[in-house]
Amino acid sequence: MEIYIEKNYDALSKRAADIIASFIKQKQIAVLGLPTGSTPQKTYEMLGKKCKKGEISFKKVKTFNLDEYSGLSFDNCQSYHSFMKKNLFSKTDIDIKNTFFPNDFKLDYKKYDKKIKESGGIDLQVLGIGRDGHIGFNEPGSKFSSKTREIFLAKTTIEDNARFFKSKKDVPQKAVTMGISTIMKAKKIILLASGEKKSRAVLNAIFGPVSTKVPASILQRHKNVIVILDEESAQKLIKK
Ligand code: PGA
C-alpha cells in the first residue's frame, strides 16, 4: 500500500484529483469505479474544473458506481444517480451512456458484474470508507467472495447517512452494492478517508487483521492500492 497523509481535506482532494486526472490522460479508454458521499465531493469538483480548463476529457471514460439505494427513483434528489449527475457528470464532457449503476439491470445484479467484465474490468476504483469499515455498502460480515447484490444497511450507516435526509426514517434500509470480489478485481484502487470519525476504521483497515468484521481490511491483499488520508483520519496511524 502507498499511503499519503495530507494536511487537510482540500489537500487530500487535490492529491486524489491529480492522480485520477493523470490516470485518465494516460489511458486510451479509462474505466473508473466511483463512490458517492461527502469524501469524494471536492475531488469531483476539482476534476470538473480540470475538464472545463481542457486539461482532461471524460469523452473516453466509462464509470461504474459502487452502489445505489434501493427503492428510490433514479431522479430522486437523494439517489446516487442524482449525486453523480450533480457533482461530476454535469461538470464534465462524459457521455451519460457510458455511466452505469448497480441497479441499472433491475434485480438482475449479476449483469452489472458482467457489464464491468465486458468493459475490460475496472482500471481505477475509488473508494470511501464507512465508520464501520464498509467499502461500497459491503457492511461488516460481507463475504470477501461477494458480488454485486442487494444488502441491508447497517445501523451506523443509516445514522451517518441520515444527514442527507429529512429524518433517519427516510433513509432507505436497503441498497445495491458492488461486491467485495467485484471491487478487488479492479486493477488499481484509491481509498479516501477524511475526518476524525474515520480514524478507527482507517487504523483497522490498514493495520488490523484481514477480517470480514472490517471489510476494508481486504485491501491489504490487493497489489495496487493508494490510500489518501487527511491528518484527522490518520491520527491513529500517526500515534502508532
Ligand atoms: P462519506 O461516506 O464519504 O459520506 O463519509 C463514505 C462511505 O460510507 O463509504
Coordinates of N, CA and C and ligand atoms in Angstrom, one line a residue:
M1 N 0.8 -1.2 0.0 CA 0.0 0.0 0.0 C 0.9 1.3 0.0
E2 N 0.4 2.2 -0.8 CA 1.1 3.5 -0.8 C 0.2 4.4 0.0
I3 N 0.7 5.1 1.1 CA -0.1 5.9 1.9 C 0.3 7.3 1.9
Y4 N -0.7 8.2 1.6 CA -0.4 9.7 1.7 C -1.2 10.2 2.8
I5 N -0.5 11.0 3.7 CA -1.2 11.7 4.7 C -1.1 13.2 4.4
E6 N -2.3 13.8 4.1 CA -2.3 15.2 3.7 C -2.8 16.1 4.8
K7 N -2.4 17.3 4.8 CA -2.7 18.2 5.9 C -4.2 18.3 6.2
N8 N -5.0 18.4 5.1 CA -6.5 18.6 5.4 C -7.3 18.0 4.2
Y9 N -8.6 18.2 4.3 CA -9.5 17.7 3.2 C -9.2 18.3 1.8
D10 N -8.9 19.5 1.8 CA -8.6 20.1 0.4 C -7.3 19.5 -0.2
A11 N -6.3 19.3 0.6 CA -5.1 18.7 0.1 C -5.3 17.3 -0.3
L12 N -6.1 16.6 0.5 CA -6.4 15.2 0.2 C -7.1 15.1 -1.2
S13 N -8.1 16.1 -1.4 CA -8.9 16.1 -2.6 C -8.0 16.4 -3.8
K14 N -7.1 17.3 -3.6 CA -6.2 17.7 -4.7 C -5.3 16.5 -5.1
R15 N -4.8 15.8 -4.1 CA -4.0 14.6 -4.4 C -4.8 13.6 -5.2
A16 N -6.0 13.4 -4.7 CA -6.8 12.4 -5.4 C -7.2 12.8 -6.8
A17 N -7.6 14.1 -7.0 CA -7.9 14.6 -8.3 C -6.7 14.6 -9.3
D18 N -5.6 14.9 -8.8 CA -4.4 14.9 -9.6 C -4.1 13.4 -10.1
I19 N -4.2 12.5 -9.2 CA -3.9 11.1 -9.6 C -4.9 10.6 -10.6
I20 N -6.2 10.9 -10.3 CA -7.2 10.4 -11.2 C -7.1 11.1 -12.6
A21 N -6.8 12.4 -12.6 CA -6.6 13.1 -13.9 C -5.4 12.5 -14.7
S22 N -4.3 12.3 -14.0 CA -3.2 11.8 -14.8 C -3.5 10.4 -15.3
F23 N -4.3 9.6 -14.5 CA -4.7 8.3 -15.0 C -5.5 8.4 -16.3
I24 N -6.5 9.3 -16.2 CA -7.4 9.4 -17.4 C -6.6 9.9 -18.6
K25 N -5.6 10.7 -18.4 CA -4.8 11.2 -19.5 C -4.0 10.1 -20.2
Q26 N -3.5 9.2 -19.3 CA -2.6 8.1 -19.8 C -3.4 7.0 -20.6
K27 N -4.7 6.8 -20.2 CA -5.4 5.7 -20.8 C -6.1 6.1 -22.1
Q28 N -6.2 5.2 -23.0 CA -7.0 5.4 -24.2 C -8.5 5.5 -23.8
I29 N -8.9 4.4 -23.1 CA -10.2 4.4 -22.6 C -10.1 4.0 -21.1
A30 N -10.5 4.9 -20.2 CA -10.4 4.6 -18.8 C -11.7 4.1 -18.2
V31 N -11.7 3.0 -17.5 CA -12.9 2.5 -16.8 C -12.7 2.8 -15.3
L32 N -13.6 3.7 -14.8 CA -13.4 4.1 -13.4 C -14.6 3.5 -12.6
G33 N -14.3 3.1 -11.4 CA -15.3 2.7 -10.4 C -15.4 3.9 -9.4
L34 N -16.6 4.4 -9.2 CA -16.7 5.6 -8.4 C -17.6 5.6 -7.2
P35 N -17.2 6.3 -6.1 CA -18.0 6.3 -4.9 C -18.9 7.6 -4.9
T36 N -19.8 7.6 -4.0 CA -20.6 8.8 -3.7 C -20.2 9.2 -2.2
G37 N -20.9 10.1 -1.6 CA -20.6 10.5 -0.2 C -19.9 11.9 -0.1
S38 N -19.7 12.3 1.1 CA -19.1 13.6 1.3 C -17.6 13.6 0.9
T39 N -16.9 12.4 1.1 CA -15.5 12.4 0.9 C -15.0 12.8 -0.5
P40 N -15.6 12.2 -1.6 CA -15.1 12.5 -2.9 C -15.7 13.8 -3.5
Q41 N -16.5 14.5 -2.8 CA -17.2 15.6 -3.4 C -16.2 16.7 -4.0
K42 N -15.2 17.0 -3.2 CA -14.2 18.1 -3.6 C -13.3 17.5 -4.7
T43 N -13.0 16.2 -4.7 CA -12.2 15.6 -5.7 C -13.0 15.8 -7.1
Y44 N -14.3 15.5 -7.0 CA -15.1 15.6 -8.2 C -15.2 17.1 -8.7
E45 N -15.3 18.0 -7.7 CA -15.3 19.4 -8.1 C -14.0 19.8 -8.8
M46 N -12.9 19.3 -8.3 CA -11.6 19.6 -8.9 C -11.5 19.0 -10.3
L47 N -12.0 17.7 -10.5 CA -11.9 17.1 -11.8 C -12.8 17.8 -12.8
G48 N -13.9 18.3 -12.3 CA -14.8 19.1 -13.2 C -14.1 20.4 -13.7
K49 N -13.3 21.0 -12.8 CA -12.6 22.2 -13.2 C -11.5 21.9 -14.2
K50 N -10.8 20.8 -13.9 CA -9.7 20.4 -14.9 C -10.3 20.1 -16.3
C51 N -11.5 19.6 -16.3 CA -12.2 19.3 -17.5 C -12.6 20.6 -18.3
K52 N -13.1 21.5 -17.5 CA -13.5 22.8 -18.0 C -12.3 23.5 -18.6
K53 N -11.2 23.4 -18.0 CA -10.0 24.1 -18.5 C -9.3 23.4 -19.7
G54 N -9.9 22.2 -20.0 CA -9.3 21.4 -21.1 C -8.1 20.6 -20.8
E55 N -7.8 20.4 -19.5 CA -6.7 19.6 -19.1 C -7.0 18.1 -19.2
I56 N -8.2 17.8 -19.0 CA -8.6 16.3 -19.2 C -10.0 16.3 -19.9
S57 N -10.3 15.1 -20.5 CA -11.6 14.9 -21.1 C -12.1 13.6 -20.6
F58 N -13.4 13.5 -20.4 CA -14.1 12.3 -20.0 C -14.8 11.6 -21.2
K59 N -14.5 12.1 -22.4 CA -15.2 11.5 -23.6 C -14.9 10.0 -23.7
K60 N -13.7 9.6 -23.3 CA -13.4 8.2 -23.4 C -13.4 7.5 -22.0
V61 N -14.1 8.0 -21.1 CA -14.2 7.4 -19.8 C -15.5 6.7 -19.6
K62 N -15.4 5.5 -19.0 CA -16.7 4.8 -18.6 C -16.7 4.8 -17.1
T63 N -17.8 4.9 -16.5 CA -17.9 4.9 -15.0 C -18.9 3.8 -14.5
F64 N -18.5 3.2 -13.4 CA -19.3 2.2 -12.8 C -19.4 2.7 -11.3
N65 N -20.6 3.0 -10.9 CA -20.8 3.4 -9.5 C -20.8 2.3 -8.6
L66 N -20.3 2.5 -7.4 CA -20.2 1.5 -6.3 C -21.5 1.0 -5.8
D67 N -22.4 1.9 -5.6 CA -23.7 1.5 -5.0 C -24.8 2.5 -5.3
E68 N -26.0 2.0 -5.0 CA -27.2 2.9 -5.1 C -28.3 2.4 -4.1
Y69 N -29.0 3.3 -3.6 CA -30.1 2.9 -2.7 C -31.2 2.1 -3.4
S70 N -31.8 1.2 -2.8 CA -33.0 0.5 -3.3 C -34.2 1.4 -3.0
G71 N -35.1 1.3 -3.9 CA -36.4 2.0 -3.7 C -36.5 3.4 -4.0
L72 N -35.4 4.1 -4.4 CA -35.5 5.5 -4.8 C -35.5 5.5 -6.3
S73 N -36.3 6.4 -6.9 CA -36.3 6.5 -8.3 C -34.9 7.2 -8.7
F74 N -34.5 7.0 -9.9 CA -33.1 7.5 -10.3 C -33.1 9.0 -10.2
D75 N -34.3 9.7 -10.4 CA -34.2 11.1 -10.4 C -34.6 11.7 -9.0
N76 N -34.7 10.8 -8.0 CA -34.9 11.3 -6.6 C -33.6 12.1 -6.2
C77 N -33.8 13.3 -5.6 CA -32.6 14.1 -5.3 C -31.6 13.4 -4.4
Q78 N -32.0 12.4 -3.7 CA -31.1 11.6 -2.8 C -30.5 10.4 -3.4
S79 N -30.9 10.1 -4.7 CA -30.3 8.9 -5.3 C -28.9 9.2 -5.7
Y80 N -28.1 8.1 -5.8 CA -26.7 8.3 -6.2 C -26.6 8.6 -7.7
H81 N -27.6 8.3 -8.5 CA -27.7 8.8 -9.8 C -27.7 10.3 -9.8
S82 N -28.5 10.9 -9.0 CA -28.6 12.4 -8.9 C -27.3 13.0 -8.4
F83 N -26.7 12.3 -7.3 CA -25.5 12.8 -6.8 C -24.4 12.9 -7.9
M84 N -24.3 11.8 -8.7 CA -23.2 11.8 -9.7 C -23.4 12.8 -10.8
K85 N -24.7 13.0 -11.1 CA -25.0 14.0 -12.2 C -24.6 15.4 -11.7
K86 N -25.1 15.6 -10.4 CA -24.8 17.0 -9.9 C -23.3 17.3 -9.7
N87 N -22.6 16.3 -9.1 CA -21.3 16.5 -8.6 C -20.2 16.3 -9.7
L88 N -20.5 15.4 -10.6 CA -19.4 15.1 -11.6 C -19.9 15.1 -13.1
F89 N -20.9 14.3 -13.4 CA -21.2 14.2 -14.8 C -21.6 15.5 -15.5
S90 N -22.4 16.3 -14.8 CA -22.8 17.6 -15.4 C -21.6 18.6 -15.5
K91 N -20.5 18.3 -14.8 CA -19.4 19.2 -14.8 C -18.3 18.8 -15.9
T92 N -18.6 17.6 -16.5 CA -17.6 17.1 -17.5 C -18.2 16.9 -18.8
D93 N -17.4 16.4 -19.8 CA -17.9 16.1 -21.1 C -18.2 14.6 -21.2
I94 N -18.5 13.9 -20.1 CA -18.8 12.5 -20.2 C -20.1 12.2 -21.0
D95 N -20.1 11.1 -21.7 CA -21.3 10.7 -22.4 C -22.1 9.9 -21.4
I96 N -23.3 10.3 -21.0 CA -24.1 9.7 -20.0 C -24.3 8.2 -20.2
K97 N -24.3 7.9 -21.5 CA -24.5 6.4 -21.9 C -23.3 5.6 -21.4
N98 N -22.2 6.2 -21.0 CA -21.1 5.5 -20.5 C -21.0 5.4 -19.0
T99 N -22.1 5.8 -18.3 CA -22.2 5.8 -16.9 C -23.1 4.7 -16.4
F100 N -22.7 3.9 -15.5 CA -23.5 2.7 -15.0 C -23.7 2.7 -13.5
F101 N -24.8 2.1 -13.1 CA -25.1 1.9 -11.7 C -25.5 0.5 -11.4
P102 N -25.3 0.0 -10.2 CA -25.6 -1.4 -9.9 C -27.0 -1.8 -10.0
N103 N -28.0 -0.9 -10.0 CA -29.4 -1.3 -10.2 C -29.9 -1.0 -11.6
D104 N -29.0 -0.7 -12.5 CA -29.4 -0.4 -13.9 C -30.2 -1.6 -14.5
F105 N -29.8 -2.8 -14.1 CA -30.4 -4.0 -14.7 C -31.5 -4.6 -13.8
K106 N -32.2 -3.7 -13.1 CA -33.3 -4.0 -12.2 C -32.8 -5.0 -11.1
L107 N -33.4 -6.2 -11.0 CA -33.0 -7.1 -10.0 C -31.9 -8.1 -10.4
D108 N -31.5 -8.0 -11.7 CA -30.5 -8.9 -12.3 C -29.1 -8.4 -12.0
Y109 N -28.7 -8.4 -10.8 CA -27.4 -7.8 -10.4 C -26.2 -8.4 -11.0
K110 N -26.3 -9.7 -11.4 CA -25.2 -10.4 -12.0 C -24.8 -9.6 -13.3
K111 N -25.8 -9.0 -13.9 CA -25.5 -8.3 -15.2 C -24.5 -7.2 -15.0
Y112 N -24.5 -6.6 -13.8 CA -23.6 -5.5 -13.5 C -22.1 -6.0 -13.6
D113 N -21.9 -7.1 -12.9 CA -20.5 -7.7 -12.9 C -20.1 -8.0 -14.3
K114 N -21.1 -8.5 -15.1 CA -20.9 -8.9 -16.4 C -20.5 -7.7 -17.3
K115 N -21.3 -6.7 -17.1 CA -21.1 -5.4 -17.8 C -19.7 -4.9 -17.5
I116 N -19.2 -4.9 -16.3 CA -17.9 -4.5 -15.9 C -16.9 -5.3 -16.7
K117 N -17.1 -6.6 -16.6 CA -16.1 -7.5 -17.3 C -16.0 -7.2 -18.8
E118 N -17.2 -7.0 -19.4 CA -17.2 -6.8 -20.9 C -16.6 -5.4 -21.2
S119 N -16.5 -4.5 -20.2 CA -15.9 -3.2 -20.5 C -14.4 -3.3 -20.3
G120 N -13.9 -4.5 -20.0 CA -12.4 -4.7 -19.8 C -12.0 -4.7 -18.3
G121 N -13.0 -4.6 -17.4 CA -12.7 -4.5 -16.0 C -12.4 -3.1 -15.6
I122 N -12.5 -2.9 -14.2 CA -12.3 -1.5 -13.7 C -10.8 -1.3 -13.7
D123 N -10.3 -0.2 -14.3 CA -8.9 0.2 -14.3 C -8.6 0.8 -12.9
L124 N -9.4 1.8 -12.5 CA -9.2 2.5 -11.3 C -10.4 2.6 -10.5
Q125 N -10.4 2.0 -9.3 CA -11.6 2.1 -8.4 C -11.3 3.0 -7.3
V126 N -12.2 4.0 -7.1 CA -12.0 5.0 -6.0 C -13.0 4.6 -4.9
L127 N -12.6 4.6 -3.7 CA -13.4 4.1 -2.5 C -13.4 5.2 -1.4
G128 N -14.5 5.3 -0.7 CA -14.5 5.9 0.6 C -14.5 4.8 1.6
I129 N -14.7 5.1 2.9 CA -14.8 4.1 3.9 C -15.8 4.5 4.9
G130 N -16.6 3.5 5.4 CA -17.6 3.9 6.4 C -17.0 3.8 7.8
R131 N -17.7 4.4 8.8 CA -17.2 4.4 10.1 C -17.0 2.9 10.6
D132 N -17.9 2.0 10.0 CA -17.8 0.6 10.4 C -16.9 -0.2 9.5
G133 N -16.1 0.5 8.7 CA -15.1 -0.2 7.8 C -15.7 -0.7 6.5
H134 N -16.9 -0.3 6.2 CA -17.5 -0.7 4.9 C -16.8 -0.1 3.7
I135 N -16.9 -0.8 2.6 CA -16.5 -0.2 1.3 C -17.6 -0.5 0.4
G136 N -18.0 0.5 -0.4 CA -19.3 0.4 -1.1 C -20.3 0.3 0.1
F137 N -21.3 -0.5 -0.1 CA -22.2 -0.8 1.1 C -22.0 -2.2 1.5
N138 N -20.7 -2.7 1.4 CA -20.4 -4.0 1.9 C -20.2 -3.8 3.4
E139 N -21.2 -4.1 4.2 CA -21.2 -3.9 5.6 C -20.4 -5.0 6.3
P140 N -20.0 -4.8 7.6 CA -19.3 -5.9 8.3 C -20.0 -7.2 8.2
G141 N -19.3 -8.3 7.9 CA -19.9 -9.6 7.7 C -20.0 -10.0 6.3
S142 N -19.9 -9.0 5.4 CA -20.0 -9.3 3.9 C -18.8 -10.2 3.6
K143 N -19.2 -11.2 2.7 CA -18.2 -12.2 2.3 C -17.2 -11.6 1.4
F144 N -15.9 -12.0 1.5 CA -14.9 -11.5 0.6 C -15.2 -11.9 -0.9
S145 N -16.0 -13.0 -1.0 CA -16.3 -13.5 -2.3 C -17.5 -12.9 -2.9
S146 N -18.1 -11.9 -2.2 CA -19.4 -11.3 -2.6 C -19.3 -10.6 -4.0
K147 N -20.4 -10.7 -4.7 CA -20.5 -10.0 -6.0 C -21.6 -8.9 -5.8
T148 N -21.9 -8.2 -6.9 CA -23.0 -7.2 -6.8 C -24.3 -7.8 -6.3
R149 N -24.9 -7.2 -5.3 CA -26.1 -7.7 -4.7 C -26.8 -6.7 -3.9
E150 N -28.0 -7.0 -3.5 CA -28.8 -6.1 -2.6 C -28.5 -6.5 -1.1
I151 N -28.3 -5.5 -0.3 CA -28.0 -5.8 1.1 C -28.8 -4.8 2.0
F152 N -28.9 -5.2 3.3 CA -29.5 -4.3 4.3 C -28.4 -3.4 4.8
L153 N -28.7 -2.1 5.0 CA -27.7 -1.2 5.5 C -27.5 -1.4 7.0
A154 N -26.3 -1.2 7.5 CA -26.0 -1.3 8.9 C -26.6 -0.1 9.7
K155 N -26.8 -0.3 11.0 CA -27.4 0.8 11.8 C -26.5 2.1 11.7
T156 N -25.2 1.9 11.8 CA -24.3 3.1 11.8 C -24.4 3.8 10.5
T157 N -24.5 3.0 9.4 CA -24.6 3.6 8.0 C -25.9 4.4 7.9
I158 N -27.0 3.9 8.4 CA -28.3 4.6 8.4 C -28.2 5.9 9.2
E159 N -27.5 5.8 10.4 CA -27.4 7.0 11.2 C -26.5 8.0 10.5
D160 N -25.4 7.6 9.9 CA -24.5 8.5 9.2 C -25.1 9.2 8.0
N161 N -25.9 8.4 7.3 CA -26.5 8.9 6.0 C -27.8 9.7 6.3
A162 N -28.3 9.7 7.5 CA -29.5 10.4 7.8 C -29.3 11.9 7.6
R163 N -28.0 12.4 7.7 CA -27.8 13.8 7.5 C -28.2 14.3 6.1
F164 N -28.3 13.4 5.1 CA -28.8 13.8 3.8 C -30.3 13.8 3.6
F165 N -31.0 13.2 4.6 CA -32.4 13.1 4.5 C -33.1 13.9 5.6
K166 N -34.5 14.0 5.5 CA -35.3 14.8 6.4 C -35.1 14.2 7.8
S167 N -35.2 12.8 7.9 CA -35.0 12.2 9.2 C -34.5 10.8 8.9
K168 N -34.1 10.1 10.0 CA -33.5 8.7 9.9 C -34.5 7.8 9.2
K169 N -35.8 8.0 9.5 CA -36.8 7.2 9.0 C -36.8 7.2 7.4
D170 N -36.4 8.3 6.9 CA -36.4 8.4 5.4 C -35.3 7.7 4.7
V171 N -34.2 7.3 5.4 CA -33.1 6.7 4.8 C -33.5 5.3 4.3
P172 N -33.3 4.9 3.1 CA -33.7 3.6 2.6 C -32.9 2.5 3.5
Q173 N -33.6 1.4 3.7 CA -33.0 0.4 4.6 C -32.1 -0.5 3.7
K174 N -32.3 -0.5 2.4 CA -31.5 -1.4 1.6 C -30.8 -0.7 0.4
A175 N -29.8 -1.3 -0.1 CA -29.1 -0.7 -1.2 C -28.5 -1.9 -2.1
V176 N -28.1 -1.5 -3.3 CA -27.4 -2.5 -4.1 C -26.0 -2.0 -4.2
T177 N -25.1 -3.0 -4.0 CA -23.6 -2.6 -3.9 C -22.8 -3.5 -4.8
M178 N -21.7 -3.0 -5.3 CA -20.7 -3.9 -5.9 C -20.3 -4.8 -4.8
G179 N -19.9 -6.0 -5.1 CA -19.4 -6.9 -4.0 C -18.0 -6.7 -3.7
I180 N -17.5 -7.3 -2.7 CA -16.1 -7.2 -2.3 C -15.2 -7.8 -3.4
S181 N -15.6 -8.9 -4.0 CA -14.8 -9.5 -5.0 C -14.8 -8.7 -6.3
T182 N -15.9 -8.0 -6.5 CA -16.0 -7.1 -7.7 C -15.0 -6.0 -7.5
I183 N -15.0 -5.4 -6.3 CA -14.0 -4.3 -6.0 C -12.6 -4.8 -6.1
M184 N -12.3 -6.0 -5.6 CA -10.9 -6.4 -5.6 C -10.4 -6.8 -7.0
K185 N -11.3 -6.9 -7.9 CA -10.8 -7.2 -9.3 C -10.3 -6.0 -10.0
A186 N -10.6 -4.8 -9.4 CA -10.1 -3.5 -10.0 C -8.5 -3.6 -10.1
K187 N -8.0 -3.0 -11.2 CA -6.5 -3.1 -11.4 C -5.8 -2.2 -10.4
K188 N -6.4 -1.1 -10.0 CA -5.8 -0.1 -9.1 C -6.9 0.4 -8.2
I189 N -6.6 0.7 -7.0 CA -7.7 1.2 -6.0 C -7.1 2.4 -5.3
I190 N -8.0 3.4 -5.1 CA -7.6 4.5 -4.3 C -8.6 4.6 -3.2
L191 N -8.2 4.5 -1.9 CA -9.1 4.7 -0.8 C -8.9 6.1 -0.2
L192 N -10.0 6.8 0.0 CA -10.0 8.1 0.6 C -10.7 8.1 1.9
A193 N -10.1 8.8 2.9 CA -10.8 9.0 4.2 C -10.5 10.3 4.7
S194 N -11.5 11.0 5.3 CA -11.3 12.3 5.9 C -12.1 12.4 7.2
G195 N -11.4 13.0 8.2 CA -12.1 13.3 9.4 C -11.8 12.3 10.5
E196 N -11.9 12.8 11.7 CA -11.5 12.0 12.9 C -12.4 10.8 13.1
K197 N -13.7 11.0 12.6 CA -14.6 9.8 12.9 C -14.3 8.6 12.0
K198 N -13.4 8.8 11.0 CA -13.0 7.6 10.2 C -11.7 7.0 10.8
S199 N -11.1 7.6 11.8 CA -9.7 7.2 12.2 C -9.6 5.7 12.6
R200 N -10.6 5.3 13.4 CA -10.6 3.9 13.9 C -10.7 2.9 12.7
A201 N -11.7 3.2 11.8 CA -11.8 2.3 10.6 C -10.6 2.3 9.8
V202 N -9.9 3.5 9.6 CA -8.7 3.5 8.8 C -7.6 2.7 9.5
L203 N -7.4 2.8 10.8 CA -6.4 2.0 11.5 C -6.7 0.5 11.3
N204 N -7.9 0.1 11.5 CA -8.3 -1.3 11.4 C -8.1 -1.8 10.0
A205 N -8.4 -0.9 9.0 CA -8.3 -1.4 7.6 C -6.9 -1.6 7.2
I206 N -6.0 -0.7 7.7 CA -4.6 -0.8 7.2 C -3.7 -1.7 8.1
F207 N -3.9 -1.6 9.4 CA -3.1 -2.4 10.3 C -3.7 -3.6 11.0
G208 N -5.1 -3.6 11.0 CA -5.8 -4.7 11.7 C -5.7 -6.0 11.0
P209 N -6.2 -7.1 11.6 CA -6.3 -8.3 10.9 C -7.2 -8.2 9.7
V210 N -6.9 -9.0 8.6 CA -7.8 -9.0 7.5 C -9.0 -9.9 7.9
S211 N -10.2 -9.2 8.0 CA -11.3 -9.9 8.6 C -12.6 -9.3 8.0
T212 N -13.6 -10.1 7.8 CA -14.9 -9.6 7.3 C -15.6 -8.6 8.3
K213 N -15.0 -8.6 9.5 CA -15.6 -7.6 10.5 C -15.2 -6.2 10.1
V214 N -14.1 -6.1 9.3 CA -13.7 -4.8 8.8 C -13.5 -5.0 7.3
P215 N -14.6 -4.8 6.5 CA -14.5 -5.1 5.1 C -13.3 -4.5 4.4
A216 N -13.0 -3.2 4.7 CA -11.9 -2.6 4.0 C -10.5 -3.2 4.3
S217 N -10.4 -4.1 5.3 CA -9.1 -4.7 5.6 C -8.7 -5.6 4.5
I218 N -9.6 -6.1 3.6 CA -9.3 -6.9 2.5 C -8.3 -6.2 1.5
L219 N -8.3 -4.9 1.6 CA -7.5 -4.1 0.6 C -6.0 -4.4 0.9
Q220 N -5.7 -4.9 2.1 CA -4.3 -5.3 2.4 C -3.8 -6.4 1.4
R221 N -4.7 -7.1 0.9 CA -4.4 -8.2 0.0 C -4.4 -7.8 -1.5
H222 N -4.7 -6.5 -1.8 CA -4.7 -6.1 -3.2 C -3.3 -5.5 -3.5
K223 N -2.8 -5.7 -4.7 CA -1.4 -5.4 -5.0 C -1.2 -3.9 -5.3
N224 N -2.2 -3.2 -5.6 CA -2.0 -1.8 -6.1 C -3.0 -0.9 -5.5
V225 N -2.8 -0.5 -4.2 CA -3.7 0.3 -3.5 C -3.0 1.6 -3.1
I226 N -3.6 2.8 -3.3 CA -3.2 4.0 -2.8 C -4.2 4.5 -1.8
V227 N -3.7 4.8 -0.6 CA -4.6 5.3 0.5 C -4.3 6.8 0.6
I228 N -5.3 7.7 0.6 CA -5.1 9.1 0.7 C -5.9 9.6 1.9
L229 N -5.2 10.1 2.9 CA -5.9 10.4 4.2 C -5.6 11.9 4.5
D230 N -6.5 12.5 5.3 CA -6.1 13.8 5.9 C -5.5 13.5 7.3
E231 N -5.0 14.5 8.0 CA -4.3 14.2 9.3 C -5.3 13.7 10.3
E232 N -6.6 14.2 10.2 CA -7.6 13.8 11.2 C -7.9 12.3 11.1
S233 N -8.1 11.8 9.9 CA -8.4 10.4 9.7 C -7.2 9.5 9.9
A234 N -6.0 10.1 9.8 CA -4.8 9.3 10.0 C -4.2 9.4 11.4
Q235 N -5.0 10.1 12.3 CA -4.4 10.4 13.7 C -4.0 9.1 14.4
K236 N -4.7 8.0 14.2 CA -4.4 6.8 15.0 C -3.2 6.1 14.4
L237 N -2.9 6.4 13.1 CA -1.7 5.8 12.5 C -0.5 6.6 12.9
I238 N -0.6 7.9 13.0 CA 0.5 8.8 13.3 C 1.0 8.5 14.7
K239 N 0.0 8.2 15.6 CA 0.4 7.9 17.0 C 1.1 6.6 17.2
K240 N 0.8 5.7 16.2 CA 1.3 4.3 16.3 C 2.9 4.3 16.4
Ligands
PGA1 P1 -18.8 9.6 3.3 O1 -19.1 8.0 3.1 O2 -17.8 9.9 2.2 O3 -20.0 10.3 3.2 O4 -18.2 9.7 4.7 C1 -18.2 7.1 2.9 C2 -18.8 5.7 3.0 O5 -19.7 5.5 3.7 O6 -18.3 4.8 2.3

